[in-house]
JSON list of C-alpha atoms in Angstrom, two decimals:
[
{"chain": "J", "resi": 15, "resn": "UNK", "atom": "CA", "xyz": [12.72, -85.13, -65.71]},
{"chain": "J", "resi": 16, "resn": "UNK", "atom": "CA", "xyz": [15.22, -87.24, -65.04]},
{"chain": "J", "resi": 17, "resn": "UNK", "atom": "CA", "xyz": [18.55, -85.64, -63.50]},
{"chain": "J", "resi": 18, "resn": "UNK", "atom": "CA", "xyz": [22.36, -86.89, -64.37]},
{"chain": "J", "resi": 19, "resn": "UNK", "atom": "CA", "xyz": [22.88, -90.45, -62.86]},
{"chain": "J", "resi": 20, "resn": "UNK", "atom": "CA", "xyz": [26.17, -91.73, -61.87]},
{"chain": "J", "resi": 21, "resn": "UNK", "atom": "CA", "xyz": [26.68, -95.22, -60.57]},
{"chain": "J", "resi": 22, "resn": "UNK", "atom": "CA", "xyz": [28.20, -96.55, -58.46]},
{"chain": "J", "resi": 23, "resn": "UNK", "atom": "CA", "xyz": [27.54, -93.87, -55.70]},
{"chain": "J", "resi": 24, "resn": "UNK", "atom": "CA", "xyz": [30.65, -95.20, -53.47]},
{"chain": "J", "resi": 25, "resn": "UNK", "atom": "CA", "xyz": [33.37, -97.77, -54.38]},
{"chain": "J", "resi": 26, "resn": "UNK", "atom": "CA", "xyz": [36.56, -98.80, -52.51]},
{"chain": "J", "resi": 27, "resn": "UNK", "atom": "CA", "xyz": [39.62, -100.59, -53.94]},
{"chain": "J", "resi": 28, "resn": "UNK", "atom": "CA", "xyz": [43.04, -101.76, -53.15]},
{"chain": "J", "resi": 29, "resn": "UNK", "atom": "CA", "xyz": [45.44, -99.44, -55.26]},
{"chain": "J", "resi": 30, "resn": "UNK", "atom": "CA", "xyz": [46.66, -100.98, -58.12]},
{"chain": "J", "resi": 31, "resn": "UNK", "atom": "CA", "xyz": [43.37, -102.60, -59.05]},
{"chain": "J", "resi": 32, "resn": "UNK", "atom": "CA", "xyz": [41.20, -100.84, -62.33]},
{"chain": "J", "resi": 33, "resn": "UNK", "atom": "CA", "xyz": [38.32, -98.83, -61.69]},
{"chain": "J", "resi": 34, "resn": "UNK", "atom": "CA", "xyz": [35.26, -97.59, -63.91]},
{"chain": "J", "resi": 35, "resn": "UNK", "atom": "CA", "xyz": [32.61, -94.89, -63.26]},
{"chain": "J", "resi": 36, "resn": "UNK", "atom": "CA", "xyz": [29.89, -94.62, -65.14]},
{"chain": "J", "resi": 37, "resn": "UNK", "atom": "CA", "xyz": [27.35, -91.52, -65.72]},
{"chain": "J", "resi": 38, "resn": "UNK", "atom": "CA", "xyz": [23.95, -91.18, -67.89]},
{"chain": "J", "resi": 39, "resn": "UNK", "atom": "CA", "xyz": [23.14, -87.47, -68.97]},
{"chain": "J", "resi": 40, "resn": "UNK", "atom": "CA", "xyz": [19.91, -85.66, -68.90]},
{"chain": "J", "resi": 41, "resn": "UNK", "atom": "CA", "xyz": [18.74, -86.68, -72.20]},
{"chain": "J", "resi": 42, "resn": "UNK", "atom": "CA", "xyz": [19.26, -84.37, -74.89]},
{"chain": "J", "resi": 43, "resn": "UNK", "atom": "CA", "xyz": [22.42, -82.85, -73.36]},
{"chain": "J", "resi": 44, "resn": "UNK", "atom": "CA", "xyz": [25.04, -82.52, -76.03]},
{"chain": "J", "resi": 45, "resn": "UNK", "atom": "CA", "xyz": [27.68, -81.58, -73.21]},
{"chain": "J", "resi": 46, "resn": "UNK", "atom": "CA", "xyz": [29.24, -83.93, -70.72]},
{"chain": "J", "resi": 47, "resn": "UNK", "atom": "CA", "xyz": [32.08, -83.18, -67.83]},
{"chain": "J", "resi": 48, "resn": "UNK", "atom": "CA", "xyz": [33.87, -85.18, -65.93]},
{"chain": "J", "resi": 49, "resn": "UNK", "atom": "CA", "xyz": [35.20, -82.88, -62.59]},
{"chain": "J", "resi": 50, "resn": "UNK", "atom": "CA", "xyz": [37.50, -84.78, -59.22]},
{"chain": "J", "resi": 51, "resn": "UNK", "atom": "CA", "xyz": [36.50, -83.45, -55.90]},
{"chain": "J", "resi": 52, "resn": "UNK", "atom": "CA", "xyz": [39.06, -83.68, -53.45]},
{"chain": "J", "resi": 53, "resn": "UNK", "atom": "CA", "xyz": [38.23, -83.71, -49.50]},
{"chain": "J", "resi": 54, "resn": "UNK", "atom": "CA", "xyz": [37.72, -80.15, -48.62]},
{"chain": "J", "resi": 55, "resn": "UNK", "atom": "CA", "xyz": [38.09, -78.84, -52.33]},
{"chain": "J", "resi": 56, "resn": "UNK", "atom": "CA", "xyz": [36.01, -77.72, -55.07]},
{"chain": "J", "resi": 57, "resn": "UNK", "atom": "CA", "xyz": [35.76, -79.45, -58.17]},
{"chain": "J", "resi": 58, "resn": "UNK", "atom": "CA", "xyz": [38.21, -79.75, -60.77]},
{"chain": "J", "resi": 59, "resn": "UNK", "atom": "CA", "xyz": [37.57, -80.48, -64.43]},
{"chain": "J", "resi": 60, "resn": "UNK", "atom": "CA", "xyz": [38.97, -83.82, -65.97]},
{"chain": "J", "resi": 61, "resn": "UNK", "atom": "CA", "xyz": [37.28, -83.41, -69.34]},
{"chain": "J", "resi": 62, "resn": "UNK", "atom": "CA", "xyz": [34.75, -82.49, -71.34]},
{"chain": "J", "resi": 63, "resn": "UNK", "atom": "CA", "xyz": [32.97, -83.75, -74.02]},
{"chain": "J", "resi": 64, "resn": "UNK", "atom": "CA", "xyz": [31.04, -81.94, -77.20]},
{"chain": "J", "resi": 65, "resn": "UNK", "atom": "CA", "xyz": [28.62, -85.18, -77.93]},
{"chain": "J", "resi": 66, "resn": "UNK", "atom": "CA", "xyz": [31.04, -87.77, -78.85]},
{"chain": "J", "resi": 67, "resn": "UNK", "atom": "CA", "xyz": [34.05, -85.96, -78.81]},
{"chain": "J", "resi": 68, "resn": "UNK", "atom": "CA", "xyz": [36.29, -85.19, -75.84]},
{"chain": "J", "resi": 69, "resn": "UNK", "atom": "CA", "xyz": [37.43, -80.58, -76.32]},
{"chain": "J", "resi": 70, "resn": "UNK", "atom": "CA", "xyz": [39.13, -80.70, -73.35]},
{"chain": "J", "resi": 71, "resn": "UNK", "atom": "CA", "xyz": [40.92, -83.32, -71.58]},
{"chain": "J", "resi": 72, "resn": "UNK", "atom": "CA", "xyz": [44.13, -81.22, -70.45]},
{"chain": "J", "resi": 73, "resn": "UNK", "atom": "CA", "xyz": [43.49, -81.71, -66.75]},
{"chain": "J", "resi": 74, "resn": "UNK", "atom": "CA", "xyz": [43.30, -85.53, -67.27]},
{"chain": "J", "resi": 75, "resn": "UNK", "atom": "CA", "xyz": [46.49, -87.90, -66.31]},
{"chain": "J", "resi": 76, "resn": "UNK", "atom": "CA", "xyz": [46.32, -89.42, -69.18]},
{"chain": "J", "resi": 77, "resn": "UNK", "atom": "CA", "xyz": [48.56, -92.51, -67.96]},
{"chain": "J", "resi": 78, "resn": "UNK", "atom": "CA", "xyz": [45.87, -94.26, -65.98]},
{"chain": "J", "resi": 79, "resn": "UNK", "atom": "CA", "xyz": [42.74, -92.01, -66.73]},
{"chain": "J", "resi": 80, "resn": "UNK", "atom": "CA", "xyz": [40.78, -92.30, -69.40]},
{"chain": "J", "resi": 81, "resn": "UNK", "atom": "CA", "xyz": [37.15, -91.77, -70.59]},
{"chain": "J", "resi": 82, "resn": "UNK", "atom": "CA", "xyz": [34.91, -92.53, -73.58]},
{"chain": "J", "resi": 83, "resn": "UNK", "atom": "CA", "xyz": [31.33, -91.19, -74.63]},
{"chain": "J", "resi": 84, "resn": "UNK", "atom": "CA", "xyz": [30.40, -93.50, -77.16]},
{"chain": "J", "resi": 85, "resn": "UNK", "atom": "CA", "xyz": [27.50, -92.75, -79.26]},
{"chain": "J", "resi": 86, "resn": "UNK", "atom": "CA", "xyz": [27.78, -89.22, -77.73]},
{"chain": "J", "resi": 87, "resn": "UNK", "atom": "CA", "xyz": [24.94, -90.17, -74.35]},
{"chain": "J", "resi": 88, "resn": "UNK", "atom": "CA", "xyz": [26.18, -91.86, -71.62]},
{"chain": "J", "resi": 89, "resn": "UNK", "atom": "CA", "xyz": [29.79, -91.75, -70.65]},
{"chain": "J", "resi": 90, "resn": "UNK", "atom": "CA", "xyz": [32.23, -94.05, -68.71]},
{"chain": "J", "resi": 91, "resn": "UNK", "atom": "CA", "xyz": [35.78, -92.52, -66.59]},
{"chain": "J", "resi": 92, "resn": "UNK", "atom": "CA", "xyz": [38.42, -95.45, -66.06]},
{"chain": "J", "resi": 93, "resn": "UNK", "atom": "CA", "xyz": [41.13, -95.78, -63.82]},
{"chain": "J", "resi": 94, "resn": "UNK", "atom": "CA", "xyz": [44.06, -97.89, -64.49]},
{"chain": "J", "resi": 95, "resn": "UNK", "atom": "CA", "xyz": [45.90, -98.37, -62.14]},
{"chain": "J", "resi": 96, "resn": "UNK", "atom": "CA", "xyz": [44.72, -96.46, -59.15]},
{"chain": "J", "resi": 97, "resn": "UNK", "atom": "CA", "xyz": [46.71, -95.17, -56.81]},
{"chain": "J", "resi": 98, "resn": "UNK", "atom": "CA", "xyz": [45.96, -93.51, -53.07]},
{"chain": "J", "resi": 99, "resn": "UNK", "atom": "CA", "xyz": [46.32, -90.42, -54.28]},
{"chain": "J", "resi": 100, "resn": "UNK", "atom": "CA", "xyz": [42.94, -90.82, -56.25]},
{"chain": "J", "resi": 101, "resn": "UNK", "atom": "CA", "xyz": [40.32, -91.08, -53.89]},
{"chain": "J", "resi": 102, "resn": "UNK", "atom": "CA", "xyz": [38.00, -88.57, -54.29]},
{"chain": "J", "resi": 103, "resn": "UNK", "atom": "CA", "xyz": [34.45, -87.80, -55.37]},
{"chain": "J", "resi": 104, "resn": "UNK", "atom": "CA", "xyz": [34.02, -88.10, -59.17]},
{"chain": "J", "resi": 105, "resn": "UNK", "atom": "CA", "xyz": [31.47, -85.78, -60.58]},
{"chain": "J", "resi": 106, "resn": "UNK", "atom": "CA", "xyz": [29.49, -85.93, -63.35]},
{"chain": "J", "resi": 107, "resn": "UNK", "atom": "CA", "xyz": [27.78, -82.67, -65.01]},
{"chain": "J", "resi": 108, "resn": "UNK", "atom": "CA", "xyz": [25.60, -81.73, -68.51]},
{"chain": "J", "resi": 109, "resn": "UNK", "atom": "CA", "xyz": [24.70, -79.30, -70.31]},
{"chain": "J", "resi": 110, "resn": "UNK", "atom": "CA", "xyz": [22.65, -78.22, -73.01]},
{"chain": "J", "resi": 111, "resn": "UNK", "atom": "CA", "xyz": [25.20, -76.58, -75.01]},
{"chain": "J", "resi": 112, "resn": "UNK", "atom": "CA", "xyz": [28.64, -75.75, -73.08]},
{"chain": "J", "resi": 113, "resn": "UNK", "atom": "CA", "xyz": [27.47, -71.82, -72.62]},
{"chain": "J", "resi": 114, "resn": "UNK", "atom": "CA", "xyz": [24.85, -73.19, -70.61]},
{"chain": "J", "resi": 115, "resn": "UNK", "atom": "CA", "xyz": [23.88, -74.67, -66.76]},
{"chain": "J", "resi": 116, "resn": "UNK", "atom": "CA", "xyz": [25.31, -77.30, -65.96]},
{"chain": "J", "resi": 117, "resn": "UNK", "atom": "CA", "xyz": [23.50, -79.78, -63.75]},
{"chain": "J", "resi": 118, "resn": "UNK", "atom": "CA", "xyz": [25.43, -82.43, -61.38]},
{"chain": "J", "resi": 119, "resn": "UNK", "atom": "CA", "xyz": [24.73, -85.76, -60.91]},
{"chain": "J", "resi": 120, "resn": "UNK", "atom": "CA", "xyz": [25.26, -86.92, -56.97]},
{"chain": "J", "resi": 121, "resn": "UNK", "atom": "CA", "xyz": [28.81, -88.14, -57.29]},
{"chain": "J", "resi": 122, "resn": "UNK", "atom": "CA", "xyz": [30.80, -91.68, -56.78]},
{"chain": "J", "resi": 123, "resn": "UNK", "atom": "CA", "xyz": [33.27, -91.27, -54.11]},
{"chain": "J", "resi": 124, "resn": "UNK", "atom": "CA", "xyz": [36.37, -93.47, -54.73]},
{"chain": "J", "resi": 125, "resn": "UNK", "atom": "CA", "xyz": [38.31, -94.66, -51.62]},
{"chain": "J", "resi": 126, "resn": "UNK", "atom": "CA", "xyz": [41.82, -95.96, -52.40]},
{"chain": "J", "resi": 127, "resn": "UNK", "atom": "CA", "xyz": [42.99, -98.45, -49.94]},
{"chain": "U", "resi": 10, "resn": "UNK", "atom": "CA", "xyz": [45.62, -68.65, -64.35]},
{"chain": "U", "resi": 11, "resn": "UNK", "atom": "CA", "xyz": [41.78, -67.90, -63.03]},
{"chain": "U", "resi": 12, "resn": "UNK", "atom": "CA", "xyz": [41.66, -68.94, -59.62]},
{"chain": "U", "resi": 13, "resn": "UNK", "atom": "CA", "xyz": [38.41, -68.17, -57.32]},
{"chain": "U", "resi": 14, "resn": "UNK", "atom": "CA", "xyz": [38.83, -67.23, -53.34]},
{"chain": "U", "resi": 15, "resn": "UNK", "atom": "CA", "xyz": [36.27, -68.05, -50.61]},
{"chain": "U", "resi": 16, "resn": "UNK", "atom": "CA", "xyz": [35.90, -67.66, -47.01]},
{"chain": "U", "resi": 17, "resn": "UNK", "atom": "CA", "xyz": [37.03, -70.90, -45.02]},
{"chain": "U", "resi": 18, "resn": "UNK", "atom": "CA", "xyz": [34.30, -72.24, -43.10]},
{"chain": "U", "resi": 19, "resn": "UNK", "atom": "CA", "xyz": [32.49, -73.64, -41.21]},
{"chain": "U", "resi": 20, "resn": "UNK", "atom": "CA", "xyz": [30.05, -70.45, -40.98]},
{"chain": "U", "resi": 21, "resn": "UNK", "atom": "CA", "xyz": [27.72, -71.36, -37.90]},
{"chain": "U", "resi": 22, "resn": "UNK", "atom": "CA", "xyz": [24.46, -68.79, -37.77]},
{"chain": "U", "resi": 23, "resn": "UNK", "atom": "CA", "xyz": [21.16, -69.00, -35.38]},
{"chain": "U", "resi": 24, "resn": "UNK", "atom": "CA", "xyz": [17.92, -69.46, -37.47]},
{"chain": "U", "resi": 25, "resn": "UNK", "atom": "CA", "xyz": [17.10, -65.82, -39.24]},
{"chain": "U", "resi": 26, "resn": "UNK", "atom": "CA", "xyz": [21.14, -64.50, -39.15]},
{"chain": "U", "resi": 27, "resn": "UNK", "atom": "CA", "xyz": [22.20, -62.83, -42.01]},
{"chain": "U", "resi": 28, "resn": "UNK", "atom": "CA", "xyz": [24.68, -64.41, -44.09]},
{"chain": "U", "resi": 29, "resn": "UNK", "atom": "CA", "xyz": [27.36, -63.23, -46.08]},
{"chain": "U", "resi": 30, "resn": "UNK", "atom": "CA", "xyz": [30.22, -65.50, -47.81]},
{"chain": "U", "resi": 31, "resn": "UNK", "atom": "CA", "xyz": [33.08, -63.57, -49.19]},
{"chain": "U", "resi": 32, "resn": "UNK", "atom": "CA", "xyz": [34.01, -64.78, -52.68]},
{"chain": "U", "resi": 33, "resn": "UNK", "atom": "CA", "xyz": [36.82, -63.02, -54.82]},
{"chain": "U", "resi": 34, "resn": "UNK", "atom": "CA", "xyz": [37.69, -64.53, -58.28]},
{"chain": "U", "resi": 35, "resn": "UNK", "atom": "CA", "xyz": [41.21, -63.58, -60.48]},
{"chain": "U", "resi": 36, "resn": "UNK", "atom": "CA", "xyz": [40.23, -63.61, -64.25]},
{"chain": "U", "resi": 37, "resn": "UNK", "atom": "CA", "xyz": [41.27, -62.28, -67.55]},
{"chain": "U", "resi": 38, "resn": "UNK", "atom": "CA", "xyz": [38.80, -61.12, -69.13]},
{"chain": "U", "resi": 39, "resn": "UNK", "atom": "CA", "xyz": [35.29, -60.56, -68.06]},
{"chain": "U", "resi": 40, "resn": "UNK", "atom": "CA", "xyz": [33.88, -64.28, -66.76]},
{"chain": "U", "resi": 41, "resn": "UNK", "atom": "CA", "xyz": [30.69, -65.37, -65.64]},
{"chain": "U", "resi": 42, "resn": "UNK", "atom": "CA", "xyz": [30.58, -66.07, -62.09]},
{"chain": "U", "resi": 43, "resn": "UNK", "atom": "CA", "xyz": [28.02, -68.90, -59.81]},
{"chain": "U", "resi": 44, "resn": "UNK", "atom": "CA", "xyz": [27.25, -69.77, -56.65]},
{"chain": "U", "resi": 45, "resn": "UNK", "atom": "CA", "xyz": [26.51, -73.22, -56.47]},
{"chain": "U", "resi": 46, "resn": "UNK", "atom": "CA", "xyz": [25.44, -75.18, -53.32]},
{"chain": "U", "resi": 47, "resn": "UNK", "atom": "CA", "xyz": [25.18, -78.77, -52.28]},
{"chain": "U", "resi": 48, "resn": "UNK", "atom": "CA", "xyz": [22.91, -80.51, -49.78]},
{"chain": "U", "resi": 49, "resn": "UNK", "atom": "CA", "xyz": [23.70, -83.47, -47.88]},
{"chain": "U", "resi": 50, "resn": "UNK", "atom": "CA", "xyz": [23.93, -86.51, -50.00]},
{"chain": "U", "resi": 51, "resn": "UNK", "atom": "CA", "xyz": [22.98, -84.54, -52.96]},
{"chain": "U", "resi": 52, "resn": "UNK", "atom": "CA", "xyz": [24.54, -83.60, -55.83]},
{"chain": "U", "resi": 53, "resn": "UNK", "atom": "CA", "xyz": [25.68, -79.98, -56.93]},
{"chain": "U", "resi": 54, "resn": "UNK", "atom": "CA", "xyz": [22.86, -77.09, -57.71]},
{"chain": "U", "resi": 55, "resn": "UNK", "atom": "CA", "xyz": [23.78, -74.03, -59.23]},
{"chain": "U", "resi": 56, "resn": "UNK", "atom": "CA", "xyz": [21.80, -71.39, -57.05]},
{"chain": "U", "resi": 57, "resn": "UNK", "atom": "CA", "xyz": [22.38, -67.93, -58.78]},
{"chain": "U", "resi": 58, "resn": "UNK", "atom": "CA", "xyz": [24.43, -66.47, -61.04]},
{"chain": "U", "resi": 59, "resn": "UNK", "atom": "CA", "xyz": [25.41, -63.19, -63.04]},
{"chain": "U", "resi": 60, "resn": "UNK", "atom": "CA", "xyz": [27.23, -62.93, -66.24]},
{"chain": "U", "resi": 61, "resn": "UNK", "atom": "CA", "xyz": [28.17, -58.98, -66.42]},
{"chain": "U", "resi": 62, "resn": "UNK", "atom": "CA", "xyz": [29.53, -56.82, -64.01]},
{"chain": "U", "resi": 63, "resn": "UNK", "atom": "CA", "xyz": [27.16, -55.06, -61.79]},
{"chain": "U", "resi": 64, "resn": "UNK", "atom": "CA", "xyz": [24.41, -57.88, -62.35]},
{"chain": "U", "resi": 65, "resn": "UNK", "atom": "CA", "xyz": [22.50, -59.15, -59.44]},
{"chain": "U", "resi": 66, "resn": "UNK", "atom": "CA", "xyz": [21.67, -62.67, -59.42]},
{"chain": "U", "resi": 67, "resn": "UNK", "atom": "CA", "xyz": [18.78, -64.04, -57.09]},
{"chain": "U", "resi": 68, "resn": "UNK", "atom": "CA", "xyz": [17.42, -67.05, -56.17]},
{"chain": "U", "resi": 69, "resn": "UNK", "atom": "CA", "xyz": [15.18, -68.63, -52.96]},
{"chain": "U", "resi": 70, "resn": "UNK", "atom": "CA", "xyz": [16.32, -65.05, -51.04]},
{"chain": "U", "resi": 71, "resn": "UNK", "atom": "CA", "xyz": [20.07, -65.53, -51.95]},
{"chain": "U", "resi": 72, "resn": "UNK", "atom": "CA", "xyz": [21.39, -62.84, -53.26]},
{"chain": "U", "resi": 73, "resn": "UNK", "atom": "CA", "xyz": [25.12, -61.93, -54.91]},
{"chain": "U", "resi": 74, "resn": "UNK", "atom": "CA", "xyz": [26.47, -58.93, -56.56]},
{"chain": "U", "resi": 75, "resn": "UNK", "atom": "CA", "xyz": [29.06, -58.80, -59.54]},
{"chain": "U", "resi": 76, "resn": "UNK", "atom": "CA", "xyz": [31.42, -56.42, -58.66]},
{"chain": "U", "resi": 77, "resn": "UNK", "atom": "CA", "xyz": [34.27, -55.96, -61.28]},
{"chain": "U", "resi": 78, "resn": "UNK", "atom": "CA", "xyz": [36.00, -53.07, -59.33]},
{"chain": "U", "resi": 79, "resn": "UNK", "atom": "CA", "xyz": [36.47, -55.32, -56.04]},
{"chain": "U", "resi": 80, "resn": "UNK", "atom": "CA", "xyz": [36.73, -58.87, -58.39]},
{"chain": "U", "resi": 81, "resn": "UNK", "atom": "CA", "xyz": [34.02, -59.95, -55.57]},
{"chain": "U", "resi": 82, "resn": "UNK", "atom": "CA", "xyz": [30.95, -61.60, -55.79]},
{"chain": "U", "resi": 83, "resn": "UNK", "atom": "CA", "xyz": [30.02, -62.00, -52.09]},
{"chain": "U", "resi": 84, "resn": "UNK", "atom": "CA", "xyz": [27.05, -64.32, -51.42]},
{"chain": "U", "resi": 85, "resn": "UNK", "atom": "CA", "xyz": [23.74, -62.91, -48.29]},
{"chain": "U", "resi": 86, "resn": "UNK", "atom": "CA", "xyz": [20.81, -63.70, -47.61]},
{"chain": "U", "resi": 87, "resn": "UNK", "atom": "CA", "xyz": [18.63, -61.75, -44.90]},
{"chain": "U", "resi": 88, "resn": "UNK", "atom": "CA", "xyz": [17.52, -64.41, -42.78]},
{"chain": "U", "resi": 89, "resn": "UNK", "atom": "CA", "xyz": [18.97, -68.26, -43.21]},
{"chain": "U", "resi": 90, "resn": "UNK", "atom": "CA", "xyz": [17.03, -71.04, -42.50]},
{"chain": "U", "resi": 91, "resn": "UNK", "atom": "CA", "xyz": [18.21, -74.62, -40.76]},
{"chain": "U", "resi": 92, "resn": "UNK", "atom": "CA", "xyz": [17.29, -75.53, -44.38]},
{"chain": "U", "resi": 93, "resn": "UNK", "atom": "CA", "xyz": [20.22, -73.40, -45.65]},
{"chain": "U", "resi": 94, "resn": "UNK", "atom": "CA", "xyz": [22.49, -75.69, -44.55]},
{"chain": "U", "resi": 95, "resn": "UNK", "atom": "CA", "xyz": [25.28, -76.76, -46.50]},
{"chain": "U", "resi": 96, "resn": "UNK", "atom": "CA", "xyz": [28.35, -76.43, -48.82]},
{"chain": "U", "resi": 97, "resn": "UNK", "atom": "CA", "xyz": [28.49, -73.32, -50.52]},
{"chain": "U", "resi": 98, "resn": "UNK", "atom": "CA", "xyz": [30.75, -72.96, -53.73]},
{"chain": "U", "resi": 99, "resn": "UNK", "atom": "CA", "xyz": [31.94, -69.84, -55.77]},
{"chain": "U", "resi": 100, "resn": "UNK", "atom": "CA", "xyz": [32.81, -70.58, -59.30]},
{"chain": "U", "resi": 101, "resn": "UNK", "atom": "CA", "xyz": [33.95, -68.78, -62.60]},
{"chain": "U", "resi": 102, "resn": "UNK", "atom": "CA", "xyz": [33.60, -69.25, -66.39]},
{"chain": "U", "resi": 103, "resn": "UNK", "atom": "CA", "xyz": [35.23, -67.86, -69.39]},
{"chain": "U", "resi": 104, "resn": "UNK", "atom": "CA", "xyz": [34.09, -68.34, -72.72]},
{"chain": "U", "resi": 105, "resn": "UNK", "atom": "CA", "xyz": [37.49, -67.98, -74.04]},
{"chain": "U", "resi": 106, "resn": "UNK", "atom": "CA", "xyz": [38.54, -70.98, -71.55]},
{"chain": "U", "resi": 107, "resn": "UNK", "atom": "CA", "xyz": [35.81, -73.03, -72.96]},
{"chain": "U", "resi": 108, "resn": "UNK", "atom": "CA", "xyz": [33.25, -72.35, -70.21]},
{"chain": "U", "resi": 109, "resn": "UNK", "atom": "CA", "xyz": [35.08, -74.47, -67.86]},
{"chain": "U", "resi": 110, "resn": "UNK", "atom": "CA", "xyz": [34.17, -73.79, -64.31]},
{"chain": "U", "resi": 111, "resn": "UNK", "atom": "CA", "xyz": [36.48, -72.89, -61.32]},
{"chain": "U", "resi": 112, "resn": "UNK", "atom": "CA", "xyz": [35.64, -73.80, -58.27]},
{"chain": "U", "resi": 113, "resn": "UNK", "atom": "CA", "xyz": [36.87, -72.09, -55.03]},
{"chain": "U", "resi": 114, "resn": "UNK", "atom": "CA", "xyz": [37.22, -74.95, -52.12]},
{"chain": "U", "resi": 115, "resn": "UNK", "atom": "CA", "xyz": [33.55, -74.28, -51.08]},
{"chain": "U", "resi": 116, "resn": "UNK", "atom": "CA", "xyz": [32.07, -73.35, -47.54]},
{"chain": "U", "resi": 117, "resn": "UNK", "atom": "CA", "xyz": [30.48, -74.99, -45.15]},
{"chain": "U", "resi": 118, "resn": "UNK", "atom": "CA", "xyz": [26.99, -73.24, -43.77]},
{"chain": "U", "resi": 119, "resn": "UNK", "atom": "CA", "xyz": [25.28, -74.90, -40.16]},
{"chain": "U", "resi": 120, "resn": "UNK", "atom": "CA", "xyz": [22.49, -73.13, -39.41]},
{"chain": "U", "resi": 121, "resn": "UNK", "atom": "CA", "xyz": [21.18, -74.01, -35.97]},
{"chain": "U", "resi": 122, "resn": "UNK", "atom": "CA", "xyz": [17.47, -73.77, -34.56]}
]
């Protein structure tokens, strides 16, 4: 079975320019998170989604981020603008229900410049 | 707010050492708590968890205890392998904070031949 894929795995931009991350489920998965990883941290949660709709998006700056889940499978996380401060690793994780494991996807790590 | 302590690494061990990482969490309320791990280049794996105090969760001789009276849920295994190596991360859940994990900052395990 297939696990959750994120692409791309690595990306590096000058700040100021838009970026998009993009991250297919394990299929079935009604439950979809977006977490940041800073350097040296654990992950924190951006947002989570309940099929289509996002049930948590407090922890998401909400003047450049934002994210869709259209048809309620895969998902895409934008940045626009991005600034320094946002490289990181971006994470994406599903679940079953939201009770449930969640499994991780390998990452993109964003590099500001 | 929930907040999860772990020991700073790196931890460095000889080949059969037994491990212990010291976890603590701060919760209201009676969470679930994980230990996930990641391997180089990999993505996160949840590797054992418990979900009411006093529970043992196991998993590939990784053990970890929920202890409500010490908020602790310390992470051993008898004797590590160089296949052990990695980041180790202690996380929480609430069901009454919509399962959202917290992550401590995770700790880094070299296990050497």
């Amino acid at each position: 079975e297939a696990g959750v894929v994120q692409s791309p795995r690595y990306k590096i931009i000058e700040k100021k320019q838009p970026v998009a991350f993009w991250c297919n489920p394990i299929s079935g998965h009604n439950t979809l998170y977006w977490y940041r990883q800073n350097l040296g941290q654990g992950p924190e949660l951006l947002i989570r989604y309940e099929n289509e709709e996002a049930v948590d998006d407090s922890q998401l700056p909400k003047d450049r981020f934002s994210a869709e889940r259209l048809k309620g499978v895969d998902s895409t996380l934008k940045i626009q603008p991005a600034e320094l401060g946002d490289s990181a690793v971006y994470l994406c994780a599903s679940s079953n229900t939201a009770n449930t494991e969640a499994f991780f996807g390998q990452g993109t790590r964003l590099t500001v410049v | 707010g929930d907040s999860v302590t772990q020991m700073e690494g790196p931890v460095t061990l000889s080949e059969e050492a037994f491990l212990t990482i010291n976890c603590t969490y701060t919760a209201t309320g009676y969470p679930s708590l994980f230990w996930y791990v990641q391997y180089p280049g990999e993505g996160l794996q949840l590797l054992l968890k418990a979900t009411k105090a006093d529970d043992k969760g196991s998993n590939k001789g990784f053990e970890a205890t929920y202890r409500k009276e010490t908020t602790s849920f310390h992470l051993e295994k008898g004797s590590v392998q160089v296949s052990d190596s990695a980041v180790y991360f202690c996380a929480l859940s609430r069901m009454d904070s919509s399962y959202k994990l917290i992550f401590g900052s995770g700790t880094r395990l070299l296990v050497r031949p």
